[in-house]
Amino acid sequence: MLTYISVKNFAVVKNVEIDINHGLTVVTGETGAGKSIAIDALSLCLGARADANSVRPGAEKAEIVAYFDVSSVKKATSWLSEHELLQEDNQHECFIRRVISQEGRSKAFVNGSVVTLAQLKQLGQMLISIHGQHAHHQLLKPNFQRELLDNYAGNNKELDALKIAYQALTSERKALNELISEQAQRADRRNLLQYQVQELDEFSIGEHEFSELEIEHKRLSNSQTLLEQAQLSFHKLYEGEDFNALSSIRSSADNLSEMKEHDASLSPIVEMLNEAAIQVEEASQEIRQYCEQLEIDPMRLQQVEQRYSQAMDLARKHHVDPELLFSKHMELDAEFKQLNQDESQIEALQASCKQRQEEYESLAVSLSNKRKKAALKLGKEIQTSIREMNMPHAVLEVDVEFDSTIPVNAFGQDLINIKVATNPGLAADTLEKVVSGGELSRIGLAIQVITSGTDNTPTLIFDEVDTGISGPTAAIVGKLLRKLGAESQVLCVTHLPQVAALGHNQLFVTKLTDTKTSETKILKLTDNERVNEVARLLAGDKLTDSALANARELLKLS
């Protein structure tokens, strides 16, 4: 819960420090004194948007510091631990500091560490729940009524499960619709691919076949010339009777070998000639084998030329180099298979969508049943509460109607309406058709008090939610807030003496003004000071004996 707040140079506040106790703390003061200033400051601690107007004129910066006891707020301590923001020496305490500069820039700190605005909002929602003076107007919105009922019923798990089912269903529906919408286009493409792949299958070129065809085609096309030149070379190197290279080299080697006795420097030359003779002889044998193996095959040449020509034609047809014809074949075949899989995938997705739809409907019906059960209880509680607030004949129900024709969404298929009849004999109808502004305020306050217990936040703040309420009704409102304050910490800004008198604690807001500046002060009232303040709320600025007596009487009731 909130234990302390310090506000410096914020709007009309120069310096205010307040210790906040458990129970119901009422905040009163003159009109225009700035009763909501502390709530505005706390809103900044919760991550509200800041601007330069927040800074008191003449000051460099505004600073708000709030201390919280988080010992009983497990969600908050877990969050702090997860973000490594727990204080080592005091893990039960958390303090938030927000600083706003003259230029409107702001910084936020949790336990001394800088945090983002998004992080501040996450933490703030776990610590304080603020109900504004116009919050009851939200009741007229169907979405707000749905959220209200779900929070009251504790439907978080059911809504999470429904959201997951909805996302899965919409995702698969989207994929199915995309496949179906492109079905005709895919059919045309598949027919073309079927012809192209079949043609390439029949030709069935190997991965490196075209390069091999090129080599073989050159060889076969020039086989006669190759044979003639190889035979001639063999004759000149090895077989010529009048002259051949091998005999000439050997003869030279022999002659010089005889001469090396006279000149030893000829030895290396003789060795080279002997090695050359060996090389020439080996080359000659290779040429002989080449000639024996070389085939002049016109039929094979015709076959190679035909396949080579087909490969060239197919390559031009598919706009690729002939060397890439094999990879193009594989690419088209893979695309054709994928298109066939898409068709079978449509059937699978249709079956899956049907199953997802059934799962969603089952969860939506289950959520609707839980809502209906909670709606009965909530309607009775609200009705009981507003009957005590000068609406004795009111009949109120929270109507939940399941409608399967509502398009699937993350919140279910229920039509939820709070319906009320304020006069006997009239049928209940929606709020905007039946209630006046004051009646709406009472219904809104009753709902806020009833549902505050489901907020799971330790501190609840009501900012003039009793607007439009007076007389005996105000006393009932005060009792409701006091009862709520007995269970948790409640701060309530009010102008009603009946509500103010029922507070466990009371703060008084006053504004001091001179010719140059204004300054708002917030004072914690003693018992005697509370008597005077409640009397002022009853009678105005002029305190009479009867007003003081009435104030004491009201304070006795608390």
Coordinates of C-alpha atoms in Angstrom, one line a residue:
M1 CA 0.0 0.0 0.0
L2 CA 1.0 3.7 -0.4
T3 CA 2.8 4.9 2.8
Y4 CA 4.3 8.3 1.8
I5 CA 4.2 10.8 -1.0
S6 CA 6.4 13.9 -1.5
V7 CA 5.5 16.5 -4.1
K8 CA 7.9 19.3 -5.0
N9 CA 7.3 22.1 -7.5
F10 CA 4.4 20.4 -9.2
A11 CA 1.8 22.7 -10.6
V12 CA 0.7 25.0 -7.7
V13 CA 2.4 22.8 -5.1
K14 CA 5.7 24.0 -3.8
N15 CA 6.5 21.3 -1.3
V16 CA 4.1 18.8 0.2
E17 CA 4.9 15.6 2.2
I18 CA 2.2 13.3 3.4
D19 CA 2.2 10.0 5.3
I20 CA -0.7 7.9 4.2
N21 CA -2.3 5.4 6.6
H22 CA -4.4 2.3 6.0
G23 CA -8.1 2.6 5.8
L24 CA -10.3 5.2 4.2
T25 CA -8.5 8.6 3.9
V26 CA -10.8 11.4 2.7
V27 CA -9.5 14.5 1.0
T28 CA -11.5 17.7 1.3
G29 CA -10.9 21.4 0.7
E30 CA -12.3 24.5 -0.9
T31 CA -13.3 24.5 -4.6
G32 CA -10.3 25.3 -6.7
A33 CA -7.8 24.6 -3.9
G34 CA -6.4 21.6 -5.8
K35 CA -7.9 18.6 -4.0
S36 CA -7.0 16.3 -6.9
I37 CA -3.3 17.5 -7.0
A38 CA -2.1 14.5 -5.0
I39 CA -3.9 12.1 -7.3
D40 CA -2.5 13.9 -10.4
A41 CA 1.0 13.5 -8.8
L42 CA 0.4 9.8 -8.2
S43 CA -0.8 9.4 -11.8
L44 CA 2.7 10.5 -12.9
C45 CA 4.2 7.9 -10.6
L46 CA 2.0 5.4 -12.4
G47 CA 3.4 6.4 -15.8
A48 CA 1.0 9.2 -16.9
R49 CA 2.1 11.6 -19.6
A50 CA 4.1 14.6 -18.3
D51 CA 4.5 18.0 -19.9
A52 CA 6.2 21.3 -19.1
N53 CA 3.0 22.7 -17.5
S54 CA 3.5 20.2 -14.7
V55 CA 6.5 22.3 -13.4
R56 CA 5.7 25.1 -11.0
P57 CA 6.5 28.5 -12.5
G58 CA 10.0 29.6 -11.6
A59 CA 11.2 26.1 -10.7
E60 CA 13.7 24.1 -12.8
K61 CA 12.0 20.8 -12.3
A62 CA 9.1 19.0 -10.6
E63 CA 9.7 15.9 -8.5
I64 CA 7.2 13.4 -7.1
V65 CA 8.3 10.5 -4.8
A66 CA 6.0 7.8 -3.6
Y67 CA 6.8 5.0 -1.2
F68 CA 4.9 1.7 -1.1
D69 CA 4.8 -1.3 1.2
V70 CA 4.8 -4.2 -1.2
S71 CA 5.1 -7.0 1.4
S72 CA 1.6 -8.3 0.6
V73 CA 1.7 -7.5 -3.2
K74 CA 3.2 -10.7 -4.6
K75 CA 2.8 -9.6 -8.2
A76 CA 4.7 -6.4 -7.6
T77 CA 7.6 -8.1 -5.7
S78 CA 7.8 -10.7 -8.4
W79 CA 7.9 -8.0 -11.1
L80 CA 10.6 -6.1 -9.2
S81 CA 12.6 -9.2 -8.7
E82 CA 12.3 -10.2 -12.4
H83 CA 13.6 -6.7 -13.4
E84 CA 16.3 -6.7 -10.8
L85 CA 14.8 -3.7 -9.0
L86 CA 14.3 -5.1 -5.5
Q87 CA 16.1 -3.3 -2.7
E88 CA 18.6 -5.6 -1.1
D89 CA 18.3 -4.1 2.4
N90 CA 14.5 -3.8 2.3
Q91 CA 12.6 -6.0 -0.1
H92 CA 9.2 -5.1 1.4
E93 CA 9.6 -1.4 0.3
C94 CA 9.4 0.2 -3.1
F95 CA 9.8 3.8 -3.9
I96 CA 9.1 5.5 -7.2
R97 CA 10.6 8.9 -8.3
R98 CA 9.5 10.9 -11.3
V99 CA 11.3 14.1 -12.3
I100 CA 9.9 16.5 -15.0
S101 CA 12.1 19.3 -16.4
Q102 CA 11.0 22.8 -17.6
E103 CA 11.1 21.5 -21.2
G104 CA 8.6 18.7 -20.4
R105 CA 11.2 15.9 -20.5
S106 CA 10.9 13.4 -17.7
K107 CA 12.8 10.6 -16.0
A108 CA 11.4 7.7 -13.9
F109 CA 13.2 5.8 -11.2
V110 CA 12.2 2.7 -9.3
N111 CA 14.2 2.0 -6.1
G112 CA 16.9 4.4 -7.5
S113 CA 17.2 2.7 -10.9
V114 CA 16.1 4.3 -14.2
V115 CA 13.1 2.6 -15.8
T116 CA 11.1 3.2 -19.0
L117 CA 7.6 4.7 -19.0
A118 CA 6.2 1.3 -20.1
Q119 CA 7.8 -0.4 -17.1
L120 CA 6.5 2.3 -14.8
K121 CA 3.0 1.7 -16.1
Q122 CA 3.3 -2.0 -15.6
L123 CA 4.4 -1.6 -12.0
G124 CA 1.9 1.2 -11.2
Q125 CA -1.1 -1.0 -12.2
M126 CA -0.1 -3.5 -9.6
L127 CA 0.1 -0.8 -6.8
I128 CA -2.8 1.7 -7.4
S129 CA -6.2 1.7 -9.1
I130 CA -7.6 5.1 -9.8
H131 CA -11.4 5.7 -10.3
G132 CA -12.0 9.1 -11.8
Q133 CA -15.0 11.3 -11.3
H134 CA -16.2 10.6 -14.9
A135 CA -15.6 6.9 -14.8
H136 CA -19.3 6.1 -14.5
H137 CA -19.8 7.4 -18.1
Q138 CA -17.7 4.4 -19.2
L139 CA -20.6 2.2 -18.1
L140 CA -22.5 3.2 -21.2
K141 CA -20.0 1.4 -23.4
P142 CA -20.6 -2.3 -24.1
N143 CA -16.9 -3.1 -24.2
F144 CA -16.5 -1.6 -20.7
Q145 CA -19.4 -3.6 -19.4
R146 CA -17.8 -6.8 -20.8
E147 CA -14.4 -6.0 -19.2
L148 CA -16.2 -5.2 -15.9
L149 CA -18.0 -8.5 -15.8
D150 CA -14.8 -10.5 -16.8
N151 CA -12.8 -8.8 -14.1
Y152 CA -15.5 -9.5 -11.6
A153 CA -15.7 -13.1 -12.7
G154 CA -11.9 -13.6 -12.8
N155 CA -12.0 -14.8 -16.4
N156 CA -8.4 -14.1 -17.2
K157 CA -7.5 -17.8 -17.9
E158 CA -10.6 -18.3 -20.0
L159 CA -9.9 -15.2 -22.0
D160 CA -6.3 -16.2 -22.5
A161 CA -7.3 -19.6 -23.8
L162 CA -10.0 -18.1 -26.1
K163 CA -7.4 -15.5 -27.4
I164 CA -5.0 -18.3 -28.3
A165 CA -7.8 -20.3 -30.0
Y166 CA -8.9 -17.2 -31.9
Q167 CA -5.4 -16.4 -33.1
A168 CA -4.8 -20.0 -34.2
L169 CA -8.2 -20.1 -36.1
T170 CA -7.7 -16.7 -37.8
S171 CA -4.1 -17.6 -38.8
E172 CA -5.2 -20.9 -40.4
R173 CA -8.2 -19.2 -42.1
K174 CA -5.9 -16.6 -43.5
A175 CA -3.6 -19.2 -44.9
L176 CA -6.6 -21.2 -46.3
N177 CA -8.1 -18.1 -47.9
E178 CA -4.8 -17.2 -49.6
L179 CA -4.5 -20.7 -51.0
I180 CA -8.1 -20.7 -52.2
S181 CA -7.9 -17.2 -53.7
E182 CA -4.8 -18.2 -55.7
Q183 CA -6.2 -21.6 -56.7
A184 CA -7.1 -20.7 -60.3
Q185 CA -3.8 -19.0 -60.9
R186 CA -2.0 -22.0 -59.4
A187 CA -4.0 -24.4 -61.7
D188 CA -2.9 -22.5 -64.8
R189 CA 0.7 -22.6 -63.6
R190 CA 0.5 -26.2 -62.6
N191 CA -0.8 -27.2 -66.1
L192 CA 2.1 -25.3 -67.7
L193 CA 4.6 -26.9 -65.3
Q194 CA 3.2 -30.3 -65.9
Y195 CA 3.9 -30.0 -69.6
Q196 CA 7.4 -28.5 -69.1
V197 CA 8.5 -31.0 -66.5
Q198 CA 7.2 -33.9 -68.5
E199 CA 9.2 -32.7 -71.5
L200 CA 12.3 -32.3 -69.5
D201 CA 11.7 -35.6 -67.8
E202 CA 11.6 -37.3 -71.2
F203 CA 14.8 -35.6 -72.3
S204 CA 16.4 -36.3 -68.9
I205 CA 19.6 -34.5 -69.2
G206 CA 22.3 -35.3 -66.6
E207 CA 23.8 -32.7 -64.3
H208 CA 27.1 -32.4 -66.3
E209 CA 25.9 -34.0 -69.5
F210 CA 25.9 -31.0 -71.8
S211 CA 29.6 -30.3 -71.1
E212 CA 30.4 -33.9 -71.9
L213 CA 28.3 -33.7 -75.1
E214 CA 30.3 -30.7 -76.2
I215 CA 33.6 -32.6 -75.7
E216 CA 32.4 -35.7 -77.4
H217 CA 30.9 -33.8 -80.3
K218 CA 34.2 -32.0 -81.0
R219 CA 36.1 -35.3 -80.9
L220 CA 33.7 -37.2 -83.2
S221 CA 33.4 -34.3 -85.6
N222 CA 37.2 -34.2 -86.0
S223 CA 38.0 -37.9 -85.6
Q224 CA 39.4 -38.4 -89.2
T225 CA 41.8 -35.5 -88.8
L226 CA 42.7 -36.5 -85.3
L227 CA 43.6 -40.1 -86.5
E228 CA 45.6 -38.9 -89.5
Q229 CA 47.6 -36.4 -87.4
A230 CA 48.2 -39.0 -84.7
Q231 CA 49.4 -41.6 -87.2
L232 CA 51.7 -39.1 -88.9
S233 CA 53.2 -38.1 -85.5
F234 CA 53.8 -41.7 -84.6
H235 CA 55.6 -42.3 -87.9
K236 CA 57.9 -39.3 -87.4
L237 CA 58.6 -40.1 -83.8
Y238 CA 59.0 -43.8 -83.9
E239 CA 58.3 -45.8 -87.1
G240 CA 59.9 -43.9 -90.0
E241 CA 62.5 -46.1 -91.7
D242 CA 64.5 -43.3 -93.3
F243 CA 64.2 -41.1 -90.3
N244 CA 62.5 -41.0 -86.9
A245 CA 63.0 -38.8 -83.9
L246 CA 63.7 -41.7 -81.5
S247 CA 66.5 -43.1 -83.6
S248 CA 68.0 -39.7 -84.2
I249 CA 68.1 -39.0 -80.4
R250 CA 69.5 -42.3 -79.6
S251 CA 72.2 -42.0 -82.2
S252 CA 73.2 -38.5 -80.9
A253 CA 73.3 -39.9 -77.4
D254 CA 75.6 -42.8 -78.4
N255 CA 78.0 -40.5 -80.3
L256 CA 78.3 -38.0 -77.5
S257 CA 78.6 -40.8 -75.0
E258 CA 81.8 -41.9 -76.8
M259 CA 83.1 -38.4 -76.7
K260 CA 82.5 -37.7 -72.9
E261 CA 85.8 -39.7 -72.2
H262 CA 87.5 -36.7 -73.8
D263 CA 85.3 -34.1 -72.2
A264 CA 83.4 -34.9 -69.0
S265 CA 81.1 -31.8 -69.5
L266 CA 79.2 -33.8 -72.1
S267 CA 77.8 -36.2 -69.5
P268 CA 74.8 -34.0 -68.5
I269 CA 73.9 -33.6 -72.2
V270 CA 74.1 -37.3 -72.7
E271 CA 71.8 -37.9 -69.7
M272 CA 69.2 -35.4 -71.1
L273 CA 69.3 -37.1 -74.5
N274 CA 68.7 -40.5 -72.9
E275 CA 65.8 -39.1 -70.9
A276 CA 64.4 -37.5 -74.0
A277 CA 64.6 -40.8 -75.8
I278 CA 62.6 -42.4 -73.0
Q279 CA 60.0 -39.6 -73.2
V280 CA 59.7 -39.9 -77.0
E281 CA 59.3 -43.6 -76.8
E282 CA 56.6 -43.4 -74.1
A283 CA 54.8 -40.6 -76.1
S284 CA 54.9 -42.8 -79.2
Q285 CA 53.3 -45.7 -77.4
E286 CA 50.6 -43.4 -76.0
I287 CA 50.0 -42.1 -79.6
R288 CA 49.7 -45.8 -80.8
Q289 CA 47.2 -46.6 -78.1
Y290 CA 45.2 -43.4 -79.0
C291 CA 45.1 -44.4 -82.7
E292 CA 43.9 -47.9 -81.8
Q293 CA 41.2 -46.6 -79.5
L294 CA 40.0 -43.7 -81.6
E295 CA 36.7 -44.6 -83.3
I296 CA 35.3 -43.0 -86.4
D297 CA 31.6 -43.6 -85.8
P298 CA 29.2 -41.7 -88.0
M299 CA 26.1 -43.1 -86.2
R300 CA 27.4 -42.0 -82.8
L301 CA 28.2 -38.6 -84.2
Q302 CA 24.6 -38.3 -85.5
Q303 CA 23.2 -39.3 -82.0
V304 CA 25.4 -36.8 -80.2
E305 CA 24.5 -34.0 -82.7
Q306 CA 20.8 -34.7 -82.3
R307 CA 21.0 -34.7 -78.4
Y308 CA 23.2 -31.6 -78.4
S309 CA 20.8 -29.8 -80.7
Q310 CA 17.8 -30.8 -78.5
A311 CA 19.6 -29.5 -75.4
M312 CA 20.2 -26.2 -77.2
D313 CA 16.6 -25.9 -78.2
L314 CA 15.3 -26.6 -74.6
A315 CA 17.7 -24.2 -73.2
R316 CA 16.5 -21.4 -75.5
K317 CA 12.9 -22.3 -74.7
H318 CA 13.5 -21.9 -70.9
H319 CA 15.8 -18.9 -71.4
V320 CA 18.8 -20.4 -69.7
D321 CA 22.3 -21.4 -70.7
P322 CA 22.4 -25.1 -71.8
E323 CA 24.8 -25.8 -69.0
L324 CA 22.0 -24.8 -66.6
L325 CA 19.3 -26.9 -68.2
F326 CA 19.6 -29.6 -65.5
S327 CA 19.2 -27.2 -62.6
K328 CA 16.3 -25.5 -64.4
H329 CA 14.7 -29.0 -64.7
M330 CA 15.1 -29.5 -61.0
E331 CA 13.7 -26.0 -60.2
L332 CA 10.5 -26.5 -62.3
D333 CA 10.0 -30.0 -60.9
A334 CA 10.3 -28.7 -57.3
E335 CA 7.8 -25.9 -58.0
F336 CA 5.4 -28.4 -59.7
K337 CA 5.5 -30.7 -56.6
Q338 CA 5.0 -27.7 -54.3
L339 CA 1.8 -26.7 -56.2
N340 CA 0.5 -30.2 -55.9
Q341 CA 1.2 -30.1 -52.2
D342 CA -0.7 -26.8 -52.0
E343 CA -3.8 -28.5 -53.3
S344 CA -3.6 -31.2 -50.8
Q345 CA -2.8 -28.6 -48.1
I346 CA -6.2 -26.9 -48.8
E347 CA -8.0 -30.1 -47.8
A348 CA -5.8 -30.4 -44.7
L349 CA -6.4 -26.7 -43.7
Q350 CA -10.1 -27.0 -44.3
A351 CA -10.2 -29.9 -41.8
S352 CA -7.9 -28.1 -39.4
C353 CA -10.0 -24.9 -39.6
K354 CA -13.1 -26.9 -38.8
Q355 CA -11.4 -28.4 -35.8
R356 CA -10.1 -24.9 -34.7
Q357 CA -13.6 -23.5 -35.1
E358 CA -15.1 -26.3 -32.8
E359 CA -12.4 -25.6 -30.2
Y360 CA -13.1 -21.9 -30.3
E361 CA -16.9 -22.4 -30.0
S362 CA -16.4 -24.8 -27.1
L363 CA -14.3 -22.2 -25.3
A364 CA -16.7 -19.4 -26.1
V365 CA -19.6 -21.3 -24.8
S366 CA -17.7 -22.2 -21.6
L367 CA -16.8 -18.6 -21.1
S368 CA -20.4 -17.5 -21.7
N369 CA -21.7 -19.9 -19.1
K370 CA -19.2 -18.6 -16.6
R371 CA -20.2 -15.0 -17.5
K372 CA -23.9 -15.8 -17.0
K373 CA -23.3 -17.3 -13.6
A374 CA -21.2 -14.3 -12.5
A375 CA -23.7 -11.8 -14.1
L376 CA -26.5 -13.1 -11.8
K377 CA -24.4 -12.5 -8.7
L378 CA -23.1 -9.1 -9.8
G379 CA -26.5 -7.9 -10.8
K380 CA -27.9 -8.8 -7.4
E381 CA -25.1 -7.1 -5.6
I382 CA -25.4 -3.9 -7.6
Q383 CA -29.2 -3.9 -7.2
T384 CA -28.9 -4.3 -3.4
S385 CA -26.3 -1.5 -3.3
I386 CA -28.2 1.1 -5.4
R387 CA -31.5 0.4 -3.6
E388 CA -29.7 1.6 -0.5
M389 CA -28.7 4.8 -2.4
N390 CA -32.2 6.2 -2.7
M391 CA -33.2 4.0 -5.6
P392 CA -35.6 1.7 -3.6
H393 CA -37.5 0.3 -6.6
A394 CA -34.6 -0.2 -8.9
V395 CA -34.3 -3.6 -10.7
L396 CA -30.9 -4.3 -12.2
E397 CA -29.6 -7.2 -14.2
V398 CA -26.4 -7.9 -16.1
D399 CA -27.7 -9.6 -19.3
V400 CA -25.5 -12.0 -21.1
E401 CA -26.7 -13.4 -24.4
F402 CA -24.6 -15.8 -26.4
D403 CA -24.9 -15.1 -30.2
S404 CA -23.1 -17.6 -32.4
T405 CA -23.5 -15.3 -35.4
I406 CA -21.1 -12.8 -33.9
P407 CA -17.8 -13.0 -35.9
V408 CA -15.1 -14.8 -34.0
N409 CA -12.9 -12.5 -31.9
A410 CA -10.7 -12.6 -28.9
F411 CA -13.5 -11.8 -26.4
G412 CA -16.1 -14.4 -27.2
Q413 CA -19.6 -14.2 -28.7
D414 CA -21.6 -12.7 -26.0
L415 CA -23.8 -9.6 -26.0
I416 CA -23.4 -8.1 -22.6
N417 CA -25.7 -5.3 -21.3
I418 CA -26.4 -3.8 -17.9
K419 CA -30.1 -3.3 -17.8
V420 CA -32.1 -1.4 -15.2
A421 CA -35.6 -0.3 -14.3
T422 CA -35.9 2.6 -11.9
N423 CA -39.7 2.6 -11.4
P424 CA -42.1 -0.2 -10.6
G425 CA -43.9 -1.8 -13.5
L426 CA -41.4 -0.8 -16.2
A427 CA -39.3 -3.3 -18.1
A428 CA -35.6 -3.1 -17.6
D429 CA -33.7 -1.5 -20.5
T430 CA -30.1 -0.4 -21.2
L431 CA -28.6 2.3 -19.0
E432 CA -28.5 5.1 -21.6
K433 CA -32.2 4.7 -22.2
V434 CA -33.3 4.7 -18.5
V435 CA -31.1 6.4 -16.0
S436 CA -30.5 10.1 -15.2
G437 CA -27.0 11.5 -14.6
G438 CA -27.4 11.2 -10.8
E439 CA -28.7 7.6 -11.0
L440 CA -25.8 6.7 -13.3
S441 CA -23.4 8.1 -10.8
R442 CA -24.9 5.9 -8.0
I443 CA -24.8 2.8 -10.2
G444 CA -21.3 3.6 -11.2
L445 CA -20.1 4.1 -7.6
A446 CA -21.8 0.9 -6.5
I447 CA -20.1 -1.0 -9.3
Q448 CA -16.7 0.5 -8.5
V449 CA -17.0 -0.4 -4.8
I450 CA -18.2 -3.9 -5.5
T451 CA -15.7 -4.7 -8.2
S452 CA -12.8 -3.0 -6.4
G453 CA -12.3 -6.2 -4.4
T454 CA -11.4 -8.0 -7.6
D455 CA -8.8 -5.4 -8.6
N456 CA -6.1 -7.1 -6.4
T457 CA -4.4 -3.7 -6.0
P458 CA -3.6 -2.6 -2.4
T459 CA -4.6 1.1 -2.9
L460 CA -7.8 2.3 -4.4
I461 CA -8.4 6.0 -5.2
F462 CA -11.8 7.6 -5.9
D463 CA -11.7 11.1 -7.3
E464 CA -15.0 12.8 -6.6
V465 CA -17.0 9.7 -7.7
D466 CA -19.8 10.9 -5.4
T467 CA -20.6 13.8 -7.8
G468 CA -24.4 14.1 -8.2
I469 CA -25.1 12.4 -4.8
S470 CA -26.4 14.1 -1.7
G471 CA -28.6 13.7 1.4
P472 CA -29.2 10.2 2.8
T473 CA -27.6 8.7 -0.2
A474 CA -24.3 10.4 0.6
A475 CA -24.3 8.6 4.0
I476 CA -24.7 5.3 2.3
V477 CA -21.9 6.1 -0.1
G478 CA -19.7 6.9 2.9
K479 CA -20.5 3.6 4.5
L480 CA -19.6 1.7 1.4
L481 CA -16.3 3.5 1.1
R482 CA -15.6 3.0 4.8
K483 CA -16.4 -0.7 4.5
L484 CA -14.0 -0.9 1.5
G485 CA -11.4 1.0 3.5
A486 CA -11.5 -1.6 6.3
E487 CA -10.3 -4.2 3.8
S488 CA -7.8 -2.2 1.8
Q489 CA -6.3 1.3 1.6
V490 CA -8.8 3.8 0.0
L491 CA -8.2 7.5 -0.8
C492 CA -11.3 9.5 -1.7
V493 CA -11.6 13.1 -2.8
T494 CA -15.0 14.3 -1.8
H495 CA -17.1 17.4 -1.2
L496 CA -19.8 15.6 0.9
P497 CA -19.7 16.0 4.7
Q498 CA -21.4 12.6 5.1
V499 CA -18.6 10.9 3.3
A500 CA -15.8 13.0 4.9
A501 CA -17.1 12.2 8.4
L502 CA -16.8 8.4 7.7
G503 CA -13.1 8.5 6.8
H504 CA -10.5 6.9 9.1
N505 CA -8.2 9.8 8.2
Q506 CA -8.7 13.2 6.7
L507 CA -6.5 15.4 4.6
F508 CA -7.4 19.1 4.0
V509 CA -6.3 20.9 0.9
T510 CA -6.0 24.7 1.0
K511 CA -4.5 27.2 -1.4
L512 CA -2.5 30.3 -0.2
T513 CA -2.5 33.2 -2.6
D514 CA -0.8 36.6 -2.6
T515 CA -0.5 39.1 -5.4
K516 CA 2.2 37.2 -7.1
T517 CA 2.0 33.5 -6.4
S518 CA -0.3 30.7 -5.3
E519 CA 0.6 27.6 -3.3
T520 CA -1.4 24.5 -2.4
K521 CA -0.9 22.9 1.0
I522 CA -2.2 19.5 2.1
L523 CA -2.6 19.2 5.9
K524 CA -3.4 16.1 7.9
L525 CA -6.3 17.0 10.2
T526 CA -6.6 16.3 14.0
D527 CA -9.9 15.3 15.5
N528 CA -10.8 18.9 16.4
E529 CA -9.8 20.1 13.0
R530 CA -12.0 17.5 11.4
V531 CA -15.0 18.8 13.3
N532 CA -14.4 22.3 11.8
E533 CA -13.9 21.0 8.3
V534 CA -17.0 18.8 8.3
A535 CA -18.9 21.7 9.7
R536 CA -17.6 23.9 6.8
L537 CA -18.8 21.3 4.3
L538 CA -22.2 21.3 6.0
A539 CA -22.7 25.1 6.4
G540 CA -20.1 26.8 4.3
D541 CA -17.4 29.2 5.4
K542 CA -19.4 30.6 8.3
L543 CA -19.3 28.0 11.1
T544 CA -22.4 28.0 13.3
D545 CA -23.0 26.1 16.6
S546 CA -25.5 23.9 14.9
A547 CA -23.1 23.1 12.1
L548 CA -20.4 22.2 14.6
A549 CA -22.9 20.1 16.5
N550 CA -24.0 18.3 13.4
A551 CA -20.3 17.7 12.4
R552 CA -19.6 16.1 15.8
E553 CA -22.7 13.9 15.4
L554 CA -21.6 12.8 12.0
L555 CA -18.1 12.0 13.2
K556 CA -19.5 10.0 16.1
L557 CA -21.1 7.7 13.5
S558 CA -17.6 6.8 12.2

